[in-house]
């Protein structure tokens, strides 16, 4: 008779094993045959648990064995019972092996905290596993042929799933050489500038030198983190061959998707629905995918649109998987201007595509009807279909809401197959509580997902970023599940790509230089920064744990003993012990289980008492237990009947009070750019991140394409950087003690928080050309031959650096130039306002907002591009444009009046003025509105004002000395 598979122990996960006589499987309880091994049973009895963990029957002490037939019966009946119980509870139980309610309370029968018991038993279980493995290896004799197969299989499992492709030396070596040469030329250039002041215009000269020094520092901060750019390739076929063997359940890791939205009137439900549909149809095992939608506005419109989306997904998901549709967001798939018949050999494809398009149009009509209905809120508030009031009628005061759609216990698709789970979440809101906007919503999703599914990995997306590559999750798993790479990786960041942007991309919305140049450079150091969306997190890293390769904490040597007095108590008090063990403020908020091995019982109890789980994670025993599960899966104490209640509990307003949420774990609070802070904290703990750039973009989103919206987006990012600069997490001083953050990585983070301050010298430097043209003075003295060499060398090194950067990165010259232009446009507008707003907010507590008012729009393909939205942020760049244009007119008028000897000095002044005007040209086009249609009134007024000002300037020079009578004698009329 073939021996069936031996059941796993419910406590430690190992095989139950045989009894003392070796004749059958060990059984702890004869009533329910609860699977538990002898070692774990002895431990439970030792701790005072004398009854069965499942049925509560007291142990009779006569623990016997089962024969083979009984063992097979026990295995099947027990698993069937668990599955039935989970189905009756109405929850998706694909990750539930058994259910235990013994640990549903925080305190056990003996009055000890349960998490402490689990930690104390952790070391015993580890040693027990090692002994069991070694004993099994001795007892079982494997034939030599099978041993060879096992060795080959083990060798294959250690093969990498990804590979680093360094930039060719022929491209990177000249690039580095030019950077060093440019650095040397900068030193010689500043030596000349500082030692040769312009006495006639000392103030202008000093201002220009200070600005140039700041620009040089900014260049160093931006340039040197790009010293080690790399590319990566993934082997998704090898991933499938290793973890998806035919005839066996998939061993790929589970992933929880997070989608966050706030206001459905500003973030259209149809866009959010497309993101959700693309997630549900992703090319990944359905039992490994769960999608959580956070509605932070508690809008009934969002809930009802999600109901419609769940119903439409039953048709859309099987259609996508049957025909390998890309992308799997219906709105963007049906709007593609391509031959959809290409590579589709199924005869039924055309018919089914047309039917699916009709279904989608009907679905859009239903969703748009909901949007139209939601434009006016009823006086009595919204009511649900059953007549009960909608709990979120008051968006600032409502209970937490969770609704589970689809999944194992919900509706299947039209072909009868299981769909991924879809969960609607709206956290509790109450007056008087700080909810921390998006970061708080993401942390609520972390806790809810840990209760319901607890996937080891989390992928977060903005509501307007859909899955463009259905294999994107597999691309990320090639790194996270790689035996050599994945152990130290906290997240995989994908580049952001956008739809709906005009071909010229006049406002650099695509951000190509940042995503294709800077991020590749960071990937060669310690990893890219977290940009807020399109990122796959390792859940344990969000919980504050350190990486596996993290060096252990030095063992305190504060205890000693003598032969007569016995062991002495440590001389250090509790606070000193904590301070030493934390390595300044760099260590994780909770201890690393790996580090406890080096401590004795007394030292470990001190460490545990200082870093209490309840104080870190909050008062939820189910959630606390889930944090100890390195590879995910539901906690032992998770009861399907009470899971929703527990999930509601962890999204309550007061749950985060006096915990480490937002301080050390989860998304970090304290800035509107919580993404930078969150990634920075992980890198400070010793983690590294990876940049993944598939050939087909993984995710695509929408970007604001008109000038005002783009500037306000940049304003928000810059304000977040200023907030971080003024906080304790500033990279200038935070995290130096442990040495886990590499120097070049720190330079990159410093650059992300100081770049808004470049706006101050940039505004001053853009004003200098106009002042020089109006006053006749200049910031540079007469150039000598040697000085001319330094100036020429500096310009050539700048151009050569850009050319070589284009060569290894693959970005185009136009993209580099657009990025340079918008660096000036954003610097003299949004960044400038962010600096002042940040100081007012952080130091004076004054929160200022700059409103945007729409003035005009065109109903064209890029109609939004030509929208004119007047806002305060537009004032500084407009002023600089007018100043420099007037300065150029005045300079030429003055040169015409003085003669040919004035044209030489004019060249340098006009060159810098044109530099400013060329960089602000896209801004000028944005002010003009329609492309190539400058309003006539603007042209007339510009010509009139320029003519009048130039004539007046020629005859009335305010900079001429009053004592110089020869300059004004006889000049009374214009035609003198």
Coordinates of N, CA and C in Angstrom, one line a residue, residues 368-521:
X368 N -21.1 55.8 -15.6 CA -21.3 57.3 -15.8 C -22.6 57.7 -15.3
X369 N -23.6 56.8 -15.3 CA -24.9 57.2 -14.7 C -24.8 57.4 -13.2
X370 N -24.0 56.5 -12.6 CA -23.7 56.7 -11.1 C -23.0 58.0 -10.9
X371 N -22.1 58.4 -11.7 CA -21.4 59.7 -11.6 C -22.3 60.8 -11.7
X372 N -23.2 60.8 -12.7 CA -24.2 61.9 -12.9 C -25.1 62.0 -11.7
X373 N -25.5 60.8 -11.2 CA -26.4 60.8 -10.0 C -25.7 61.4 -8.8
X374 N -24.4 61.2 -8.7 CA -23.6 61.7 -7.5 C -23.3 63.2 -7.5
X375 N -23.6 63.9 -8.6 CA -23.3 65.3 -8.7 C -24.0 66.1 -7.6
X376 N -25.2 65.7 -7.3 CA -26.0 66.4 -6.3 C -26.3 65.5 -5.1
X377 N -25.9 65.8 -3.9 CA -26.1 64.9 -2.8 C -27.5 65.2 -2.2
X378 N -28.3 64.2 -2.0 CA -29.7 64.4 -1.4 C -29.6 65.0 0.0
X379 N -30.6 65.8 0.4 CA -30.6 66.5 1.7 C -30.5 65.5 2.8
X380 N -31.2 64.3 2.7 CA -31.2 63.3 3.7 C -30.0 62.4 3.7
X381 N -29.1 62.6 2.7 CA -27.9 61.7 2.5 C -28.2 60.5 1.7
X382 N -27.1 59.8 1.3 CA -27.3 58.7 0.5 C -27.8 57.4 1.2
X383 N -28.5 56.6 0.5 CA -29.0 55.4 1.1 C -28.7 54.2 0.2
X384 N -28.4 53.1 0.8 CA -28.1 51.9 0.0 C -29.3 51.2 -0.5
X385 N -29.1 50.2 -1.3 CA -30.2 49.5 -2.0 C -31.2 48.9 -1.0
X386 N -30.7 48.5 0.2 CA -31.6 47.9 1.2 C -32.4 49.0 2.0
X387 N -32.1 50.3 1.7 CA -32.8 51.3 2.4 C -32.1 51.9 3.6
X388 N -31.0 51.3 4.0 CA -30.2 51.8 5.2 C -29.4 53.0 4.7
X389 N -29.2 53.9 5.6 CA -28.3 55.1 5.3 C -26.9 54.7 5.0
X390 N -26.2 55.3 4.1 CA -24.8 55.0 3.8 C -24.0 55.5 5.0
X391 N -23.1 54.6 5.5 CA -22.4 55.0 6.7 C -21.4 56.1 6.5
X392 N -21.0 56.4 5.3 CA -20.0 57.5 5.0 C -20.6 58.8 4.6
X393 N -21.9 59.0 4.9 CA -22.5 60.3 4.5 C -21.7 61.5 5.0
X394 N -21.2 61.4 6.2 CA -20.3 62.4 6.8 C -18.8 61.9 6.6
X395 N -18.2 62.5 5.6 CA -16.8 62.0 5.2 C -15.8 62.2 6.3
X396 N -16.1 63.0 7.3 CA -15.1 63.3 8.4 C -15.5 62.6 9.7
X397 N -16.6 61.9 9.6 CA -17.0 61.2 10.9 C -17.9 60.0 10.5
X398 N -17.2 58.9 10.3 CA -17.9 57.7 9.9 C -17.1 56.5 10.4
X399 N -17.8 55.3 10.5 CA -17.1 54.1 11.0 C -16.3 53.5 9.8
X400 N -15.5 52.5 10.2 CA -14.7 51.8 9.2 C -15.6 50.8 8.4
X401 N -15.3 50.7 7.1 CA -16.2 49.8 6.3 C -15.3 48.9 5.5
X402 N -15.7 47.6 5.4 CA -15.0 46.6 4.6 C -16.0 45.8 3.9
X403 N -15.8 45.6 2.6 CA -16.7 44.7 1.8 C -15.8 43.8 0.9
X404 N -16.0 42.5 1.0 CA -15.2 41.5 0.2 C -16.0 41.1 -1.0
X405 N -15.4 41.3 -2.2 CA -16.0 40.9 -3.4 C -15.2 39.7 -4.0
X406 N -15.9 38.9 -4.9 CA -15.2 37.9 -5.7 C -14.5 36.9 -4.8
X407 N -13.5 36.3 -5.3 CA -12.7 35.4 -4.5 C -13.3 34.0 -4.4
X408 N -12.8 33.2 -3.5 CA -13.2 31.8 -3.4 C -14.6 31.7 -2.9
X409 N -15.0 32.6 -2.0 CA -16.4 32.5 -1.5 C -17.4 33.4 -2.2
X410 N -16.9 34.1 -3.2 CA -17.8 35.0 -3.9 C -18.1 34.5 -5.3
X411 N -18.4 35.4 -6.2 CA -18.8 35.1 -7.6 C -17.6 34.6 -8.4
X412 N -17.8 33.6 -9.2 CA -16.8 33.2 -10.1 C -17.0 33.9 -11.5
X413 N -16.0 33.7 -12.4 CA -16.2 34.3 -13.7 C -17.2 33.5 -14.5
X414 N -17.5 33.9 -15.7 CA -18.6 33.3 -16.5 C -18.2 31.9 -16.9
X415 N -17.0 31.5 -16.8 CA -16.5 30.2 -17.2 C -16.4 29.3 -15.9
X416 N -16.8 29.8 -14.8 CA -16.8 29.0 -13.5 C -15.5 29.0 -12.8
X417 N -14.5 29.8 -13.3 CA -13.2 29.8 -12.6 C -13.2 30.8 -11.5
X418 N -12.2 30.5 -10.6 CA -12.1 31.4 -9.4 C -11.5 32.7 -9.9
X419 N -11.9 33.8 -9.2 CA -11.3 35.2 -9.5 C -10.5 35.6 -8.3
X420 N -9.6 36.5 -8.5 CA -8.9 37.1 -7.3 C -9.8 37.8 -6.4
X421 N -9.4 37.9 -5.2 CA -10.3 38.6 -4.2 C -10.2 40.1 -4.4
X422 N -11.3 40.8 -4.2 CA -11.4 42.2 -4.3 C -12.1 42.7 -3.1
X423 N -11.4 43.7 -2.4 CA -11.8 44.1 -1.1 C -11.9 45.7 -1.1
X424 N -13.1 46.2 -0.7 CA -13.3 47.6 -0.5 C -13.0 47.9 0.9
X425 N -12.2 49.0 1.1 CA -11.8 49.4 2.5 C -12.0 50.9 2.6
X426 N -12.7 51.3 3.7 CA -12.7 52.7 4.0 C -12.5 52.8 5.5
X427 N -11.3 53.4 5.9 CA -11.0 53.4 7.3 C -11.9 54.4 8.1
X428 N -11.9 54.2 9.4 CA -12.7 55.0 10.2 C -12.2 56.5 10.3
X429 N -13.1 57.4 10.3 CA -12.7 58.8 10.4 C -13.5 59.5 11.5
X430 N -12.8 60.1 12.4 CA -13.5 60.8 13.5 C -12.8 62.2 13.7
X431 N -13.6 63.2 14.2 CA -13.0 64.5 14.4 C -12.0 64.4 15.6
X432 N -11.0 65.2 15.5 CA -10.0 65.3 16.5 C -8.8 64.3 16.3
X433 N -8.9 63.5 15.3 CA -7.8 62.5 15.0 C -7.0 63.0 13.8
X434 N -5.7 62.8 13.8 CA -4.9 63.0 12.6 C -4.8 61.8 11.8
X435 N -5.3 61.9 10.5 CA -5.4 60.7 9.7 C -4.3 60.5 8.7
X436 N -3.4 61.6 8.5 CA -2.2 61.5 7.7 C -2.4 61.1 6.2
X437 N -3.6 61.5 5.7 CA -3.8 61.4 4.3 C -3.5 60.1 3.7
X438 N -2.7 60.1 2.5 CA -2.5 58.9 1.8 C -1.6 57.9 2.6
X439 N -0.6 58.4 3.4 CA 0.2 57.5 4.1 C -0.6 56.7 5.2
X440 N -1.5 57.4 5.8 CA -2.4 56.7 6.8 C -3.3 55.7 6.2
X441 N -3.8 56.0 5.0 CA -4.6 55.1 4.3 C -3.9 53.8 3.9
X442 N -2.6 54.0 3.4 CA -1.8 52.8 3.0 C -1.5 52.0 4.2
X443 N -1.2 52.6 5.4 CA -1.0 51.8 6.6 C -2.2 51.0 7.0
X444 N -3.4 51.6 6.9 CA -4.6 50.9 7.2 C -4.7 49.7 6.3
X445 N -4.4 49.8 5.0 CA -4.4 48.7 4.1 C -3.4 47.6 4.5
X446 N -2.3 48.0 5.0 CA -1.3 47.0 5.4 C -1.9 46.1 6.5
X447 N -2.6 46.7 7.4 CA -3.1 46.0 8.6 C -4.3 45.1 8.1
X448 N -5.2 45.7 7.3 CA -6.3 44.9 6.8 C -5.9 43.7 6.0
X449 N -5.0 43.9 5.1 CA -4.5 42.8 4.3 C -3.8 41.7 5.1
X450 N -3.1 42.1 6.2 CA -2.4 41.2 7.1 C -3.5 40.3 7.8
X451 N -4.6 40.8 8.1 CA -5.7 40.0 8.7 C -6.3 39.1 7.7
X452 N -6.6 39.6 6.5 CA -7.4 38.8 5.6 C -6.6 37.8 4.7
X453 N -5.4 38.3 4.2 CA -4.7 37.4 3.3 C -3.2 37.3 3.7
X454 N -2.6 38.4 4.2 CA -1.2 38.4 4.6 C -0.3 37.8 3.6
X455 N -0.3 38.4 2.4 CA 0.6 38.0 1.4 C 2.0 38.6 1.7
X456 N 3.1 37.9 1.5 CA 4.4 38.4 1.8 C 4.8 39.6 1.1
X457 N 4.2 39.9 -0.1 CA 4.5 41.1 -0.9 C 3.3 42.0 -1.1
X458 N 3.6 43.3 -1.3 CA 2.6 44.3 -1.4 C 2.9 45.1 -2.6
X459 N 2.0 45.3 -3.6 CA 2.2 46.2 -4.7 C 1.2 47.3 -4.7
X460 N 1.7 48.5 -4.6 CA 0.8 49.7 -4.4 C 0.8 50.5 -5.7
X461 N -0.4 50.9 -6.1 CA -0.6 51.7 -7.3 C -1.5 52.9 -7.0
X462 N -1.3 54.0 -7.7 CA -2.3 55.1 -7.7 C -3.5 54.7 -8.5
X463 N -4.6 55.3 -8.2 CA -5.8 54.9 -8.9 C -5.8 55.1 -10.4
X464 N -4.9 56.0 -10.8 CA -4.8 56.3 -12.3 C -3.6 55.6 -12.9
X465 N -3.0 54.6 -12.3 CA -1.9 53.8 -12.8 C -2.4 52.4 -13.0
X466 N -2.6 52.0 -14.3 CA -3.1 50.6 -14.5 C -1.9 49.7 -14.9
X467 N -2.2 48.4 -14.9 CA -1.2 47.4 -15.2 C -1.1 47.3 -16.7
X468 N 0.0 47.8 -17.3 CA 0.2 47.8 -18.7 C 0.8 46.5 -19.2
X469 N 1.6 45.8 -18.3 CA 2.2 44.6 -18.7 C 1.7 43.5 -17.7
X470 N 1.0 42.6 -18.2 CA 0.3 41.6 -17.3 C 1.4 40.7 -16.6
X471 N 2.6 40.7 -17.1 CA 3.6 39.8 -16.5 C 4.5 40.7 -15.5
X472 N 4.1 41.9 -15.2 CA 4.9 42.7 -14.3 C 5.2 42.1 -13.0
X473 N 4.2 41.4 -12.4 CA 4.4 40.8 -11.1 C 5.5 39.7 -11.2
X474 N 5.5 39.0 -12.3 CA 6.5 37.9 -12.5 C 7.9 38.6 -12.6
X475 N 7.9 39.7 -13.3 CA 9.2 40.4 -13.4 C 9.8 40.8 -12.0
X476 N 8.9 41.2 -11.1 CA 9.3 41.6 -9.8 C 9.7 40.3 -9.0
X477 N 9.0 39.2 -9.1 CA 9.3 38.0 -8.4 C 10.7 37.4 -8.8
X478 N 11.1 37.7 -10.0 CA 12.5 37.3 -10.4 C 13.6 37.9 -9.5
X479 N 13.3 39.0 -8.9 CA 14.2 39.5 -7.9 C 13.9 39.1 -6.5
X480 N 12.6 39.2 -6.1 CA 12.2 38.9 -4.7 C 12.4 37.5 -4.4
X481 N 12.2 36.6 -5.3 CA 12.3 35.1 -5.0 C 13.6 34.5 -5.5
X482 N 14.5 35.4 -5.9 CA 15.8 35.0 -6.3 C 16.6 34.6 -5.0
X483 N 17.2 33.4 -5.0 CA 17.9 32.9 -3.7 C 19.1 33.7 -3.4
X484 N 19.7 34.4 -4.4 CA 20.9 35.2 -4.1 C 20.6 36.7 -3.9
X485 N 19.6 37.2 -4.6 CA 19.3 38.6 -4.6 C 18.2 39.0 -3.6
X486 N 17.2 38.2 -3.5 CA 16.0 38.6 -2.8 C 16.1 38.7 -1.3
X487 N 17.1 38.1 -0.7 CA 17.2 38.2 0.8 C 17.4 39.5 1.4
X488 N 17.9 40.5 0.6 CA 18.2 41.8 1.1 C 17.4 42.9 0.4
X489 N 16.4 42.5 -0.4 CA 15.6 43.5 -1.1 C 14.3 43.9 -0.4
X490 N 14.2 45.2 -0.2 CA 12.9 45.7 0.5 C 11.8 46.0 -0.5
X491 N 12.2 46.5 -1.7 CA 11.1 46.8 -2.7 C 11.7 46.8 -4.1
X492 N 10.8 46.6 -5.1 CA 11.2 46.6 -6.5 C 10.4 47.8 -7.1
X493 N 11.1 48.8 -7.6 CA 10.5 50.0 -8.1 C 10.5 49.9 -9.6
X494 N 9.3 50.1 -10.2 CA 9.2 50.2 -11.7 C 9.2 51.7 -12.1
X495 N 9.6 52.0 -13.3 CA 9.5 53.4 -13.8 C 8.1 53.8 -14.1
X496 N 7.8 55.0 -14.0 CA 6.5 55.6 -14.3 C 6.5 55.9 -15.8
X497 N 5.4 55.5 -16.5 CA 5.2 55.8 -17.9 C 3.8 56.4 -18.0
X498 N 3.6 57.3 -19.0 CA 2.3 58.0 -19.0 C 1.7 58.0 -20.4
X499 N 0.3 58.1 -20.4 CA -0.5 58.2 -21.6 C -0.9 59.7 -21.7
X500 N -1.4 60.0 -22.9 CA -2.1 61.3 -23.1 C -1.2 62.5 -23.1
X501 N 0.1 62.4 -23.3 CA 1.0 63.5 -23.3 C 1.4 63.9 -24.7
X502 N 1.4 65.2 -25.1 CA 1.7 65.6 -26.4 C 3.1 65.1 -26.8
X503 N 3.3 65.1 -28.1 CA 4.6 64.5 -28.6 C 5.8 65.3 -28.2
X504 N 5.7 66.6 -28.2 CA 6.8 67.4 -27.8 C 7.1 67.4 -26.3
X505 N 6.1 67.1 -25.5 CA 6.2 67.0 -24.0 C 6.9 68.3 -23.5
X506 N 6.2 69.4 -23.8 CA 6.8 70.7 -23.5 C 7.1 71.0 -22.0
X507 N 6.4 70.3 -21.1 CA 6.6 70.5 -19.7 C 7.3 69.3 -19.0
X508 N 7.9 68.5 -19.8 CA 8.7 67.3 -19.2 C 7.8 66.5 -18.3
X509 N 6.6 66.2 -18.7 CA 5.7 65.4 -17.9 C 6.2 63.9 -17.8
X510 N 6.9 63.5 -18.8 CA 7.3 62.1 -18.8 C 8.5 61.8 -17.8
X511 N 9.2 62.9 -17.4 CA 10.3 62.8 -16.5 C 11.3 61.7 -16.9
X512 N 11.5 61.6 -18.2 CA 12.4 60.5 -18.7 C 13.8 60.6 -18.1
X513 N 14.3 61.8 -18.0 CA 15.7 61.9 -17.5 C 15.8 61.3 -16.1
X514 N 14.8 61.6 -15.2 CA 14.9 61.0 -13.9 C 14.8 59.5 -13.9
X515 N 13.8 59.0 -14.6 CA 13.5 57.5 -14.6 C 14.5 56.7 -15.4
X516 N 15.1 57.3 -16.4 CA 16.0 56.5 -17.3 C 17.5 56.8 -17.0
X517 N 17.8 57.8 -16.3 CA 19.2 58.2 -16.0 C 19.4 58.1 -14.5
X518 N 18.8 58.9 -13.7 CA 19.1 58.9 -12.3 C 18.8 57.6 -11.6
X519 N 17.6 57.0 -11.9 CA 17.2 55.8 -11.2 C 18.2 54.6 -11.6
X520 N 18.6 54.6 -12.8 CA 19.6 53.5 -13.2 C 20.9 53.7 -12.4
X521 N 21.3 55.0 -12.2 CA 22.5 55.2 -11.4 C 22.3 54.7 -10.0

